[in-house]
């Protein structure tokens, strides 16, 4: 009502002077002016002729919208939201353990934190804490800690039982995809010298792969594809693929990734062009916790694609000794340690 008085209530229970009422829109909306700058965490105390109430949500505090779903000891995880601050801390808690660690503010909407090397496997609640208060979401943000795996023997996709075709005449996508799955998280897939044709599978690995007309798309898996040499092993994006590799933690080394069509061949995709050779969107980076990517001694040949390499919110990316032949490397959001 017209006699409403609004004050800021600090964590110390100190009350501000009444805030200036800018506009009394109606009985459900009142616009007030807060002092600047706000240097603490506040709630709104509202006094009306009908009584007093204090806002449940804090004013000017951090908001956590999303977090990395899983990580490994010694690895990185991230929180996404709003109004993150410097020198914050993260707490990981479950019924058995509590771990505290510093948070690195990459922007006001994203912080990353290093998982303690000695943390046990299990599911932990994530709590963000800065000098203004401690926050967790109404819907609990949880982080699954997965154990580090032992070094694995490389999987040779050119040999049986995969026998990926290296002539460039027959599709090699299914054979390489099967090898990627069998290599597992932290594994290596090797390819002999040759040209390996990549087109979307008849039954894609996920709905996202189908919508993007992607060839290689293996979520939740960090795998390195290693060729026999930058000019010896060629991954060739077929004329039915909009993206050769999409939304996955697939690193590349010692090979060429190309979308060059053979003379006289025409593209056969809905958009009429290939948006990228290797790409991901923000959601896939968050959902699959894409991190620790590397591109070493890779020749990117983009004749149809606007971008050779698109990285969105991928973290800890190494690009070394690569040759970019057309297209661009697009960093469309903040990355850490590129």
XYZ file of C-alpha atoms in Angstrom, residues 31-268:
238
model
C 10.024 -0.032 -7.356
C 12.619 1.188 -4.837
C 16.104 2.621 -5.232
C 18.996 0.890 -3.462
C 22.178 2.718 -2.438
C 25.318 2.184 -4.498
C 27.555 0.392 -4.172
C 26.092 -2.542 -2.269
C 28.935 -3.944 -0.209
C 27.243 -6.798 1.591
C 24.533 -9.401 1.311
C 21.038 -8.173 2.112
C 17.444 -9.234 2.423
C 14.531 -6.871 1.955
C 12.440 -6.054 5.026
C 9.013 -4.797 4.016
C 6.669 -3.115 6.474
C 3.059 -2.474 5.491
C -0.111 -1.685 7.393
C -0.787 -5.414 7.302
C 2.477 -6.486 8.924
C 6.133 -7.213 8.237
C 7.861 -9.705 5.959
C 11.483 -10.432 5.045
C 12.401 -11.678 1.582
C 13.516 -15.300 1.410
C 15.990 -14.685 -1.405
C 19.030 -12.525 -0.804
C 19.716 -9.288 -2.649
C 23.039 -8.992 -4.449
C 24.141 -12.503 -3.545
C 25.529 -15.122 -5.868
C 23.110 -17.360 -7.769
C 24.087 -20.891 -8.766
C 22.287 -22.165 -11.845
C 24.356 -25.138 -12.976
C 27.468 -27.124 -12.084
C 29.757 -29.738 -13.582
C 28.007 -33.092 -13.145
C 31.183 -35.103 -12.571
C 34.934 -34.765 -12.161
C 37.997 -36.781 -11.153
C 40.490 -36.324 -8.315
C 42.958 -33.627 -9.320
C 40.663 -32.423 -12.127
C 38.654 -29.253 -12.644
C 34.967 -28.591 -12.100
C 32.891 -25.461 -12.635
C 29.867 -23.592 -11.354
C 27.725 -21.342 -13.549
C 25.425 -18.616 -12.315
C 25.530 -14.889 -11.532
C 27.386 -12.433 -9.292
C 30.346 -14.644 -8.420
C 33.073 -12.828 -6.517
C 36.834 -12.964 -6.044
C 38.435 -15.097 -3.307
C 35.436 -17.405 -2.982
C 35.598 -20.949 -1.636
C 33.870 -24.185 -2.565
C 32.799 -26.878 -0.109
C 32.130 -30.470 -1.165
C 30.104 -32.354 1.451
C 28.446 -35.698 1.970
C 27.615 -37.802 5.027
C 31.220 -38.946 5.417
C 33.471 -36.139 4.220
C 33.838 -32.365 3.910
C 36.418 -30.755 1.595
C 37.131 -27.047 1.191
C 39.000 -25.436 -1.716
C 39.504 -22.074 -3.359
C 37.506 -21.000 -6.410
C 38.949 -19.204 -9.427
C 36.603 -16.496 -10.748
C 36.772 -16.576 -14.550
C 33.864 -14.157 -14.857
C 30.871 -12.999 -12.818
C 28.959 -15.983 -14.249
C 31.516 -18.798 -13.921
C 33.981 -20.104 -11.344
C 36.216 -23.159 -11.529
C 37.771 -25.148 -8.713
C 40.400 -27.865 -8.449
C 39.239 -31.191 -7.033
C 41.509 -32.414 -4.185
C 43.720 -35.311 -5.396
C 42.846 -37.443 -2.380
C 39.056 -37.093 -2.514
C 37.207 -40.453 -2.505
C 34.688 -41.488 -5.135
C 31.079 -40.636 -4.430
C 28.460 -37.898 -4.748
C 28.987 -34.568 -2.970
C 26.804 -31.509 -2.428
C 28.459 -28.353 -3.784
C 28.261 -25.160 -1.703
C 29.665 -21.831 -2.883
C 30.890 -19.447 -0.197
C 32.230 -15.919 -0.564
C 32.805 -13.047 1.836
C 29.123 -12.122 1.613
C 27.621 -15.465 2.479
C 27.185 -19.129 1.652
C 24.944 -20.331 -1.137
C 23.575 -23.504 -2.604
C 20.699 -23.864 -4.997
C 17.150 -24.726 -3.945
C 17.622 -27.794 -6.111
C 20.845 -29.297 -4.794
C 23.923 -28.956 -6.959
C 25.747 -32.266 -6.759
C 29.080 -33.454 -8.114
C 29.951 -37.069 -8.789
C 33.610 -37.897 -8.148
C 34.756 -40.671 -10.447
C 37.980 -42.613 -9.824
C 41.011 -42.055 -12.006
C 41.493 -44.968 -14.353
C 44.741 -46.819 -14.927
C 46.615 -46.166 -18.210
C 44.999 -48.144 -20.978
C 46.405 -49.942 -23.968
C 45.694 -48.031 -27.208
C 42.878 -49.370 -29.369
C 43.827 -49.799 -33.044
C 40.765 -48.878 -35.091
C 42.516 -49.897 -38.316
C 42.936 -53.499 -37.156
C 40.318 -56.197 -36.477
C 37.730 -56.320 -35.028
C 37.148 -52.687 -36.110
C 38.951 -52.667 -39.466
C 38.169 -49.043 -40.276
C 38.401 -48.519 -44.044
C 41.396 -46.339 -44.875
C 40.797 -45.968 -48.589
C 38.353 -43.050 -48.300
C 35.856 -44.950 -50.446
C 33.785 -46.618 -47.731
C 32.432 -45.087 -44.557
C 34.644 -45.588 -41.479
C 32.426 -43.858 -38.910
C 30.964 -46.957 -37.257
C 34.347 -48.649 -36.877
C 35.978 -45.554 -35.343
C 32.959 -44.875 -33.087
C 33.098 -48.451 -31.774
C 36.810 -48.078 -31.083
C 36.187 -44.804 -29.216
C 33.578 -46.453 -26.999
C 35.831 -49.444 -26.285
C 38.816 -47.200 -25.529
C 36.780 -45.585 -22.759
C 37.473 -42.487 -20.739
C 41.161 -41.580 -20.902
C 41.826 -44.000 -23.747
C 43.646 -43.672 -27.056
C 42.455 -44.750 -30.518
C 45.173 -45.130 -33.152
C 44.673 -44.986 -36.920
C 47.126 -46.161 -39.545
C 48.021 -44.054 -42.572
C 45.035 -43.615 -44.883
C 41.863 -41.628 -45.515
C 38.875 -42.323 -43.260
C 35.470 -41.152 -44.481
C 33.112 -39.787 -41.800
C 29.344 -39.456 -42.230
C 26.427 -39.533 -39.742
C 25.510 -43.013 -38.538
C 22.097 -44.489 -39.455
C 21.446 -44.699 -35.693
C 23.239 -41.732 -34.070
C 24.808 -41.958 -30.602
C 22.409 -39.295 -29.322
C 19.578 -37.037 -30.449
C 22.034 -34.143 -30.451
C 24.229 -35.983 -32.943
C 21.204 -36.550 -35.144
C 20.115 -32.910 -35.091
C 23.633 -31.717 -35.895
C 24.180 -34.354 -38.615
C 27.446 -35.162 -36.832
C 29.654 -38.143 -37.619
C 31.707 -38.781 -34.455
C 29.798 -37.962 -31.292
C 30.654 -39.972 -28.177
C 29.454 -38.137 -25.027
C 31.005 -38.579 -21.580
C 34.282 -39.897 -23.009
C 37.719 -38.272 -23.145
C 39.575 -40.059 -25.913
C 42.562 -39.149 -28.071
C 42.512 -40.095 -31.763
C 46.154 -40.425 -32.843
C 47.144 -40.809 -36.482
C 50.350 -41.954 -38.137
C 51.343 -38.424 -39.165
C 49.808 -35.083 -40.083
C 50.037 -35.804 -43.816
C 49.523 -39.571 -43.526
C 46.220 -40.021 -41.656
C 43.207 -38.048 -42.908
C 39.785 -37.857 -41.272
C 37.568 -36.777 -44.146
C 34.193 -35.198 -43.426
C 31.712 -36.717 -45.853
C 29.162 -34.851 -47.922
C 26.313 -35.889 -45.578
C 27.937 -34.500 -42.410
C 27.429 -30.967 -41.121
C 30.053 -31.566 -38.425
C 32.789 -34.202 -38.387
C 33.205 -34.277 -34.585
C 30.657 -32.729 -32.228
C 29.995 -32.279 -28.522
C 32.575 -34.715 -27.225
C 35.914 -34.678 -25.412
C 37.734 -36.076 -28.444
C 41.313 -34.856 -28.767
C 43.338 -35.160 -31.966
C 47.023 -35.710 -32.755
C 49.176 -36.403 -35.809
C 46.483 -36.273 -38.475
C 44.509 -34.092 -40.894
C 40.842 -33.217 -40.337
C 39.379 -32.121 -43.647
C 36.040 -31.399 -45.310
C 37.442 -31.149 -48.835
C 35.153 -32.771 -51.403
C 36.478 -34.779 -54.290
C 36.276 -33.091 -57.721
C 32.676 -33.183 -58.959
C 31.237 -34.195 -55.567
C 28.475 -32.013 -54.106
C 27.378 -31.565 -50.518
C 24.187 -33.311 -49.412
